[in-house]
């Protein structure tokens, strides 16, 4: 950054000839060509990046015309005129370099960090838009002799930049909700958040081996660049923690993830000793103590590839090829070479139990699971109950166990037994299914076995804990769009609304999370409104002790897009509560409440009038001054909507 800044300063201090102007023009053309070559922008900023690149390309005709119309040298008499023309070009160059830096960050930066800092990144985009707009506004087009056709094209870009606004789409809202849940403090001992982590990994495109490797390198650079800045320490730690969770879900050794002290020790050791690349496991990036060969001929550390396969993967981590079989064979030749190298270099291999058994599925755990599943078919209730309790515990412990239970045929008997009348057994089964559903393949299998109607029945009639875990299970299953439809068609929304209204604090949270996921489906919004979801949401807004204002507002924002939802949310008591949140809520609360009022007001001017009567105007002005970036934009949009609505006697105040 300092290099670019010093170059800019150097140009500005030497504005004394049009030759410099041609150099600036050439450099700007190179910048536009460079950003046009970027591919693979991070998903959270992809749309904005592609729009910015497209707009920058609109500048090429302008720069080409300047280059063609003006020679590289000029007479001394024109020096002052050249200076007047050159200054706006240098300003435009500064804006283009800022655009390039921003696009490069979105092209190669940490996907997790960019998602976490999405509002800050959007603020950077708007700052770039302002710089470009100002530079284009100050450009002396007539003095430069720019043609009318090119000026029209530049004016088009100027208009697009002026209108550039962020639109909150359903996918973005879902991502924001998932990030909020993952990073919130949770004392719950369940593993339900793993379902969200799986979905986040897919949304952020961080679920393949190659993607996780690239992200690891990006996070290392991020730690090096920002780790020492106090304001960034918490967010950096969140990035590192989430990357670790993503790797666990993918079946990668969690000890190989970025770990401050461990990473430093590793770096210190590597300074004096360079381990041959072929001795490192492609998954863990650590030296292999027990190398094995898989179906594609690639070699991995046994423990790492076993974890990968037990997580449900059926492809080679390195090549992506589908595996024709899952057995592995010891790579004795490579093991001997590694041992010889270690002896020669006085290097201690990690202490691991080495096994030559080619069948990774044969283990005491597999034998236990097989026995437990047989016991599910027993005619003795006590035997069944003991097996169910043990399966519940195993399904909670690790992804390996969840895959093994499903692959061993454990899901069909569990679903069948869910219809029994023993409430204790129901509670254990629904919790086991919740744990098993954290694996994506299991979500489909559980739904295919007809579990969703049975889980809904437990949600209606089970114990309090069973109801809570049923709601959490429905949330986990509803991550798949087909299951959203199935839950809605199976009449699963009314009991969730009842739990939201009458449940414990934990039950309300489980119900709210499940309902948010379900109402992402348009048809389910109508079902939720008919089931009476809006009054309990109002209660969540009013009762601050529940700490569920953000969740309630997120659901309301989705429901406000539905005509029936707008009619009920638009009642005066709701508008008054929303205005109070805009006034007194947390920054995030204010942002969400403003968005809901904007959605309501865009379709009904009486909602705008009611909000004004409750004093929203002054609060919006305050948000414009010191709210979050997104809240400021929403407040601006709402104030603009109020000012142009002819049915509102609106007079802007100073």
Coordinates of N, CA and C in Angstrom, one line a residue, residues 282-362:
X282 N -1.3 -34.8 2.3 CA -2.0 -33.7 1.6 C -3.1 -33.1 2.4
X283 N -3.7 -33.9 3.4 CA -4.8 -33.4 4.2 C -4.3 -32.6 5.4
X284 N -3.4 -33.2 6.2 CA -3.0 -32.5 7.4 C -1.8 -31.6 7.2
X285 N -1.1 -31.8 6.1 CA 0.2 -31.1 5.8 C 1.3 -31.4 6.8
X286 N 1.1 -32.6 7.5 CA 2.1 -33.0 8.4 C 2.8 -34.3 7.9
X287 N 4.0 -34.5 8.5 CA 4.8 -35.7 8.0 C 4.0 -37.0 8.4
X288 N 4.0 -37.9 7.5 CA 3.2 -39.1 7.7 C 3.9 -40.2 8.5
X289 N 3.2 -40.7 9.5 CA 3.8 -41.8 10.3 C 3.2 -43.2 9.8
X290 N 2.0 -43.2 9.2 CA 1.4 -44.4 8.8 C 0.7 -44.1 7.4
X291 N 1.6 -44.0 6.3 CA 1.0 -43.6 5.0 C 0.3 -44.8 4.4
X292 N -0.9 -44.5 3.8 CA -1.7 -45.6 3.1 C -2.1 -45.1 1.7
X293 N -2.3 -46.0 0.8 CA -2.7 -45.7 -0.6 C -4.2 -46.0 -0.7
X294 N -4.9 -45.0 -1.4 CA -6.3 -45.2 -1.6 C -6.5 -45.6 -3.1
X295 N -7.8 -45.7 -3.5 CA -8.1 -46.2 -4.8 C -7.5 -45.4 -6.0
X296 N -7.3 -44.1 -5.8 CA -6.8 -43.3 -6.9 C -5.2 -43.4 -7.0
X297 N -4.6 -44.1 -6.1 CA -3.1 -44.2 -6.0 C -2.5 -43.1 -5.2
X298 N -3.3 -42.2 -4.7 CA -2.7 -41.1 -3.8 C -2.4 -41.7 -2.4
X299 N -1.4 -41.1 -1.8 CA -1.1 -41.5 -0.4 C -1.4 -40.5 0.6
X300 N -2.0 -40.9 1.7 CA -2.4 -40.1 2.8 C -2.0 -40.7 4.2
X301 N -1.9 -39.9 5.2 CA -1.8 -40.4 6.6 C -3.1 -41.2 6.9
X302 N -3.0 -42.4 7.4 CA -4.2 -43.3 7.6 C -5.3 -42.5 8.5
X303 N -4.9 -41.9 9.5 CA -5.8 -41.3 10.4 C -6.6 -40.2 9.7
X304 N -5.9 -39.4 8.9 CA -6.5 -38.3 8.1 C -7.5 -38.8 7.1
X305 N -7.1 -39.8 6.3 CA -8.0 -40.2 5.2 C -9.2 -41.0 5.8
X306 N -8.9 -41.7 7.0 CA -10.1 -42.4 7.6 C -11.1 -41.4 8.1
X307 N -10.6 -40.3 8.7 CA -11.6 -39.2 9.1 C -12.3 -38.6 7.9
X308 N -11.6 -38.4 6.8 CA -12.3 -37.9 5.6 C -13.4 -38.8 5.1
X309 N -13.1 -40.1 5.0 CA -14.0 -41.1 4.5 C -15.2 -41.3 5.5
X310 N -14.9 -41.3 6.8 CA -15.9 -41.5 7.8 C -16.9 -40.3 7.9
X311 N -16.5 -39.1 7.3 CA -17.3 -38.0 7.3 C -18.3 -38.0 6.1
X312 N -18.3 -39.1 5.3 CA -19.2 -39.2 4.2 C -18.6 -38.9 2.9
X313 N -17.4 -38.5 2.8 CA -16.8 -38.2 1.5 C -16.5 -39.5 0.7
X314 N -16.7 -39.5 -0.6 CA -16.4 -40.6 -1.4 C -15.6 -40.2 -2.6
X315 N -14.8 -39.2 -2.4 CA -13.8 -38.8 -3.5 C -12.4 -38.7 -2.9
X316 N -11.5 -38.6 -3.8 CA -10.1 -38.4 -3.4 C -9.9 -36.9 -3.0
X317 N -9.4 -36.6 -1.9 CA -9.2 -35.2 -1.5 C -8.3 -34.4 -2.4
X318 N -7.3 -35.0 -3.0 CA -6.4 -34.3 -3.8 C -6.8 -34.2 -5.2
X319 N -7.4 -35.2 -5.8 CA -7.8 -35.2 -7.2 C -9.2 -34.9 -7.5
X320 N -10.1 -35.2 -6.5 CA -11.5 -35.0 -6.6 C -12.2 -36.2 -7.3
X321 N -11.4 -37.2 -7.7 CA -12.0 -38.4 -8.4 C -12.8 -39.2 -7.5
X322 N -13.9 -39.8 -8.0 CA -14.7 -40.7 -7.2 C -14.0 -42.0 -6.9
X323 N -14.1 -42.4 -5.7 CA -13.4 -43.7 -5.3 C -14.2 -44.9 -5.6
X324 N -13.6 -45.8 -6.3 CA -14.3 -47.1 -6.7 C -14.5 -48.0 -5.5
X325 N -13.6 -47.9 -4.6 CA -13.7 -48.7 -3.4 C -13.0 -47.9 -2.2
X326 N -13.3 -48.2 -1.0 CA -12.9 -47.4 0.2 C -11.8 -48.1 1.0
X327 N -11.3 -49.2 0.6 CA -10.3 -49.9 1.3 C -8.9 -49.2 1.0
X328 N -8.0 -49.2 2.0 CA -6.7 -48.6 1.8 C -5.6 -49.7 2.0
X329 N -4.4 -49.4 1.5 CA -3.3 -50.3 1.6 C -2.1 -49.6 2.2
X330 N -1.4 -50.2 3.1 CA -0.2 -49.5 3.6 C 0.8 -49.2 2.5
X331 N 1.4 -48.1 2.6 CA 2.5 -47.7 1.6 C 3.9 -48.0 2.3
X332 N 4.3 -49.3 2.3 CA 5.4 -49.7 3.1 C 6.7 -49.0 2.6
X333 N 6.8 -48.9 1.2 CA 8.0 -48.3 0.6 C 8.2 -46.8 1.1
X334 N 7.1 -46.0 1.1 CA 7.2 -44.7 1.6 C 7.4 -44.6 3.1
X335 N 6.8 -45.5 3.8 CA 7.0 -45.5 5.3 C 8.5 -45.7 5.6
X336 N 9.1 -46.7 4.9 CA 10.5 -47.0 5.1 C 11.4 -45.7 4.8
X337 N 11.1 -45.1 3.7 CA 11.9 -43.9 3.3 C 11.7 -42.8 4.3
X338 N 10.5 -42.6 4.9 CA 10.3 -41.6 5.9 C 11.1 -41.9 7.2
X339 N 11.0 -43.2 7.6 CA 11.8 -43.6 8.8 C 13.3 -43.4 8.6
X340 N 13.8 -43.7 7.4 CA 15.2 -43.6 7.1 C 15.6 -42.1 7.2
X341 N 14.8 -41.2 6.6 CA 15.0 -39.8 6.6 C 15.0 -39.3 8.0
X342 N 14.0 -39.7 8.8 CA 13.9 -39.3 10.2 C 15.2 -39.6 11.0
X343 N 15.7 -40.9 10.8 CA 16.9 -41.3 11.6 C 18.1 -40.5 11.2
X344 N 18.2 -40.2 9.9 CA 19.3 -39.5 9.4 C 19.3 -38.0 9.9
X345 N 18.1 -37.4 10.0 CA 18.0 -36.0 10.4 C 17.6 -35.8 11.9
X346 N 17.6 -36.9 12.6 CA 17.3 -36.9 14.1 C 15.9 -36.2 14.3
X347 N 15.0 -36.7 13.5 CA 13.6 -36.1 13.6 C 12.7 -37.2 14.2
X348 N 11.9 -36.8 15.2 CA 11.0 -37.7 15.9 C 9.6 -37.7 15.2
X349 N 9.2 -38.8 14.7 CA 7.9 -38.9 14.2 C 6.8 -38.8 15.3
X350 N 5.6 -38.2 14.9 CA 4.5 -38.2 15.9 C 4.2 -39.6 16.4
X351 N 3.9 -39.8 17.6 CA 3.5 -41.1 18.2 C 2.1 -41.4 17.7
X352 N 2.0 -42.4 16.8 CA 0.7 -42.9 16.4 C 0.7 -44.4 16.3
X353 N -0.5 -44.9 16.6 CA -0.6 -46.4 16.5 C -0.7 -46.8 15.0
X354 N 0.3 -47.6 14.5 CA 0.3 -47.9 13.1 C -0.4 -49.3 12.9
X355 N -1.3 -49.3 12.0 CA -2.1 -50.5 11.7 C -1.9 -50.9 10.2
X356 N -1.8 -52.2 10.0 CA -1.7 -52.6 8.6 C -3.0 -53.2 8.1
X357 N -4.1 -53.0 8.9 CA -5.4 -53.5 8.5 C -5.9 -52.7 7.3
X358 N -6.1 -53.3 6.1 CA -6.5 -52.6 5.0 C -8.0 -52.1 5.0
X359 N -8.8 -52.6 5.9 CA -10.2 -52.2 6.0 C -10.4 -51.2 7.1
X360 N -10.6 -49.9 6.6 CA -10.7 -48.8 7.6 C -12.0 -48.9 8.4
X361 N -13.0 -49.6 7.9 CA -14.3 -49.7 8.6 C -14.3 -50.7 9.7
X362 N -13.3 -51.6 9.8 CA -13.3 -52.6 10.8 C -12.6 -52.0 12.1

